[in-house]
mmCIF file of C-alpha atoms in Angstrom:
data_model
loop_
_atom_site.group_PDB
_atom_site.id
_atom_site.type_symbol
_atom_site.label_atom_id
_atom_site.label_comp_id
_atom_site.label_asym_id
_atom_site.label_seq_id
_atom_site.Cartn_x
_atom_site.Cartn_y
_atom_site.Cartn_z
ATOM 1 C CA MET A 1 -57.121 128.809 160.714
ATOM 2 C CA GLY A 2 -56.103 130.634 157.637
ATOM 3 C CA GLY A 3 -52.577 131.402 156.215
ATOM 4 C CA ASN A 4 -50.215 130.092 153.725
ATOM 5 C CA LEU A 5 -47.793 127.518 154.667
ATOM 6 C CA THR A 6 -44.355 128.351 153.201
ATOM 7 C CA ILE A 7 -40.904 127.012 153.608
ATOM 8 C CA LYS A 8 -40.052 129.789 156.193
ATOM 9 C CA SER A 9 -43.371 128.769 158.111
ATOM 10 C CA LEU A 10 -42.204 125.099 157.991
ATOM 11 C CA LEU A 11 -38.655 126.003 158.857
ATOM 12 C CA TYR A 12 -40.247 128.126 161.805
ATOM 13 C CA TRP A 13 -42.479 125.334 163.080
ATOM 14 C CA VAL A 14 -39.633 122.991 163.050
ATOM 15 C CA LEU A 15 -37.332 125.137 165.132
ATOM 16 C CA GLN A 16 -40.104 126.010 167.520
ATOM 17 C CA TRP A 17 -40.998 122.237 168.107
ATOM 18 C CA THR A 18 -37.260 121.312 168.547
ATOM 19 C CA TRP A 19 -35.118 124.083 169.847
ATOM 20 C CA GLY A 20 -38.128 125.855 171.483
ATOM 21 C CA PHE A 21 -39.933 122.495 172.387
ATOM 22 C CA LEU A 22 -40.684 123.473 176.127
ATOM 23 C CA GLN A 23 -42.498 126.855 175.543
ATOM 24 C CA SER A 24 -44.144 125.534 172.403
ATOM 25 C CA LEU A 25 -45.443 122.651 174.431
ATOM 26 C CA ILE A 26 -46.840 124.945 177.292
ATOM 27 C CA GLY A 27 -48.187 126.973 174.471
ATOM 28 C CA LEU A 28 -49.770 124.078 172.918
ATOM 29 C CA ILE A 29 -51.580 123.147 176.090
ATOM 30 C CA VAL A 30 -52.807 127.014 176.559
ATOM 31 C CA PHE A 31 -54.016 126.547 172.785
ATOM 32 C CA LEU A 32 -55.872 123.513 173.679
ATOM 33 C CA VAL A 33 -57.880 125.130 176.740
ATOM 34 C CA ASN A 34 -58.560 128.274 174.515
ATOM 35 C CA PHE A 35 -59.635 126.018 171.397
ATOM 36 C CA ARG A 36 -62.794 127.805 171.026
ATOM 37 C CA GLU A 37 -61.354 131.274 170.432
ATOM 38 C CA LYS A 38 -60.423 132.714 167.053
ATOM 39 C CA HIS A 39 -57.329 131.616 165.745
ATOM 40 C CA TYR A 40 -54.970 132.510 162.789
ATOM 41 C CA LEU A 41 -51.751 132.223 161.405
ATOM 42 C CA PHE A 42 -49.119 135.069 161.385
ATOM 43 C CA HIS A 43 -45.651 134.671 159.729
ATOM 44 C CA GLY A 44 -45.849 131.102 160.790
ATOM 45 C CA ALA A 45 -47.212 131.370 164.513
ATOM 46 C CA VAL A 46 -50.591 130.433 165.904
ATOM 47 C CA ILE A 47 -52.302 133.549 166.963
ATOM 48 C CA SER A 48 -55.211 133.163 169.467
ATOM 49 C CA GLU A 49 -57.386 136.057 170.576
ATOM 50 C CA TRP A 50 -58.393 135.514 174.193
ATOM 51 C CA ASN A 51 -60.487 137.523 176.754
ATOM 52 C CA ASP A 52 -57.589 137.702 179.126
ATOM 53 C CA SER A 53 -56.311 141.481 179.726
ATOM 54 C CA SER A 54 -52.568 140.561 178.849
ATOM 55 C CA SER A 55 -50.946 138.947 176.049
ATOM 56 C CA VAL A 56 -48.453 136.157 175.948
ATOM 57 C CA SER A 57 -46.102 134.327 173.723
ATOM 58 C CA LEU A 58 -45.033 130.613 174.072
ATOM 59 C CA GLY A 59 -42.997 129.132 171.406
ATOM 60 C CA MET A 60 -44.904 129.249 168.283
ATOM 61 C CA PHE A 61 -48.169 130.276 170.069
ATOM 62 C CA VAL A 62 -49.185 133.599 170.620
ATOM 63 C CA PHE A 63 -52.124 134.761 172.956
ATOM 64 C CA VAL A 64 -53.299 138.181 172.462
ATOM 65 C CA THR A 65 -55.727 140.143 174.116
ATOM 66 C CA LYS A 66 -59.088 141.255 172.503
ATOM 67 C CA ASP A 67 -58.650 144.576 174.181
ATOM 68 C CA PRO A 68 -55.415 146.107 173.323
ATOM 69 C CA TYR A 69 -55.712 149.074 175.237
ATOM 70 C CA TYR A 70 -53.797 148.338 178.201
ATOM 71 C CA ASP A 71 -53.256 152.030 179.060
ATOM 72 C CA ASP A 72 -56.310 154.786 178.234
ATOM 73 C CA LYS A 73 -53.644 157.020 177.084
ATOM 74 C CA LEU A 74 -53.102 155.016 173.770
ATOM 75 C CA LYS A 75 -56.601 155.530 172.876
ATOM 76 C CA LYS A 76 -55.803 158.993 171.451
ATOM 77 C CA ASN A 77 -52.776 157.923 169.503
ATOM 78 C CA TYR A 78 -53.885 154.764 168.166
ATOM 79 C CA SER A 79 -57.090 153.339 166.728
ATOM 80 C CA LYS A 80 -57.890 149.723 168.124
ATOM 81 C CA GLN A 81 -56.757 148.292 165.030
ATOM 82 C CA GLU A 82 -53.526 149.893 165.152
ATOM 83 C CA MET A 83 -53.095 149.104 168.778
ATOM 84 C CA ALA A 84 -54.066 145.456 168.111
ATOM 85 C CA TYR A 85 -51.477 145.139 165.190
ATOM 86 C CA LEU A 86 -48.625 146.758 167.272
ATOM 87 C CA LEU A 87 -49.303 144.271 170.133
ATOM 88 C CA LEU A 88 -49.435 141.403 167.657
ATOM 89 C CA VAL A 89 -46.140 142.404 165.939
ATOM 90 C CA HIS A 90 -44.763 142.888 169.659
ATOM 91 C CA GLU A 91 -45.834 139.245 170.751
ATOM 92 C CA TYR A 92 -44.616 137.826 167.523
ATOM 93 C CA GLY A 93 -41.277 139.365 168.329
ATOM 94 C CA HIS A 94 -41.245 137.165 171.541
ATOM 95 C CA THR A 95 -41.588 134.100 169.121
ATOM 96 C CA ILE A 96 -38.300 135.031 167.343
ATOM 97 C CA GLN A 97 -36.718 135.432 170.945
ATOM 98 C CA SER A 98 -37.839 131.817 171.497
ATOM 99 C CA LEU A 99 -36.343 130.729 168.131
ATOM 100 C CA LEU A 100 -32.890 132.478 168.983
ATOM 101 C CA LEU A 101 -32.713 131.463 172.653
ATOM 102 C CA GLY A 102 -34.429 127.968 172.649
ATOM 103 C CA PRO A 103 -34.278 126.365 175.838
ATOM 104 C CA LEU A 104 -33.073 129.383 177.693
ATOM 105 C CA TYR A 105 -36.153 131.423 176.343
ATOM 106 C CA LEU A 106 -38.261 131.009 179.545
ATOM 107 C CA ILE A 107 -35.375 131.698 182.058
ATOM 108 C CA VAL A 108 -33.992 134.829 179.893
ATOM 109 C CA ILE A 109 -37.307 136.241 178.451
ATOM 110 C CA GLY A 110 -40.515 134.593 180.003
ATOM 111 C CA ILE A 111 -39.563 135.138 183.727
ATOM 112 C CA PRO A 112 -37.993 138.453 183.405
ATOM 113 C CA SER A 113 -40.951 139.819 181.240
ATOM 114 C CA SER A 114 -43.676 138.254 183.430
ATOM 115 C CA LEU A 115 -42.195 139.614 186.770
ATOM 116 C CA TRP A 116 -41.622 143.368 184.774
ATOM 117 C CA GLY A 117 -45.245 143.122 183.738
ATOM 118 C CA PHE A 118 -47.151 141.754 186.785
ATOM 119 C CA LEU A 119 -44.982 142.728 190.110
ATOM 120 C CA PRO A 120 -46.784 145.639 191.581
ATOM 121 C CA HIS A 121 -43.177 147.122 192.400
ATOM 122 C CA CYS A 122 -42.490 147.151 188.800
ATOM 123 C CA ALA A 123 -45.857 148.769 187.995
ATOM 124 C CA LYS A 124 -45.109 151.486 190.633
ATOM 125 C CA MET A 125 -41.752 152.063 189.361
ATOM 126 C CA ARG A 126 -42.869 152.512 185.849
ATOM 127 C CA ARG A 127 -45.545 154.852 186.773
ATOM 128 C CA GLU A 128 -43.405 156.893 189.263
ATOM 129 C CA LYS A 129 -40.609 157.332 186.875
ATOM 130 C CA GLN A 130 -42.930 157.329 183.816
ATOM 131 C CA MET A 131 -41.064 154.705 182.178
ATOM 132 C CA SER A 132 -42.566 152.763 179.224
ATOM 133 C CA TYR A 133 -43.368 149.211 179.747
ATOM 134 C CA PHE A 134 -41.274 148.416 176.573
ATOM 135 C CA SER A 135 -38.058 150.049 177.796
ATOM 136 C CA PHE A 136 -37.336 146.540 179.696
ATOM 137 C CA PHE A 137 -34.662 144.748 177.575
ATOM 138 C CA THR A 138 -37.083 141.851 176.988
ATOM 139 C CA GLU A 139 -39.944 143.987 175.793
ATOM 140 C CA LYS A 140 -37.633 146.275 173.515
ATOM 141 C CA TRP A 141 -35.871 143.316 171.964
ATOM 142 C CA ALA A 142 -39.250 141.815 171.092
ATOM 143 C CA ASN A 143 -40.264 145.230 169.552
ATOM 144 C CA ILE A 144 -37.149 145.110 167.402
ATOM 145 C CA TRP A 145 -37.602 141.590 166.208
ATOM 146 C CA GLY A 146 -41.418 141.754 165.708
ATOM 147 C CA ALA A 147 -40.910 144.783 163.538
ATOM 148 C CA LYS A 148 -37.859 143.360 161.644
ATOM 149 C CA VAL A 149 -39.560 139.994 160.624
ATOM 150 C CA ALA A 150 -43.180 141.390 160.140
ATOM 151 C CA GLY A 151 -42.040 144.658 158.360
ATOM 152 C CA SER A 152 -43.478 147.021 160.880
ATOM 153 C CA THR A 153 -41.978 149.965 162.786
ATOM 154 C CA TYR A 154 -42.078 150.636 166.350
ATOM 155 C CA GLU A 155 -40.650 154.401 166.375
ATOM 156 C CA LYS A 156 -43.486 155.871 167.735
ATOM 157 C CA TYR A 157 -44.655 153.226 170.122
ATOM 158 C CA GLU A 158 -43.261 153.794 173.418
ATOM 159 C CA SER A 159 -46.412 154.409 175.435
#
C-alpha cells in the first residue's frame, strides 16, 4: 500500500479505531478476506478494489468495485477513470460519516444506505420516479463530505 502518513491520517486512524471501532473492525475482517486484491491509501482510508458489483465503506476501510459503471447511462458522461474517482470520493464520504457518528454509523447510515441500494422496492421506486441513487440522505451527505474533504465536486454527478 502506498501513501504518506500525516498527522491528519494518524488522527483519522485513531478516531476510526476508537469512535468508529465497530465498523472499522468489520472493515478489517472484510479487508483480510480480500487481502489479495489491490489496496492503497486515500486521505488516510484503506481502499481495496474488489470484484463485487457494489462498493461499501466500513470505518476506515473502503471497498470499491472494479467496474464503476453501475448504470450504462453514465458511460456517455464519464470515462471509467472519472467514474471510479467519483465513486471513490463518494465512498470516502461515508468514512467521514463514520467519524462524525461513531457507534451510530451503522444504524443511521449503514442500514438505511444498504436498504436504499438493495431492496427491490427502492430500486423500482428510483426507476419509476427517475430518482438518483444519490438523492437519498445517506448518499447525498456522503457526496458532500467526500467532495469537501477530498477537494472534489459532485455538482454534475446526479445519475
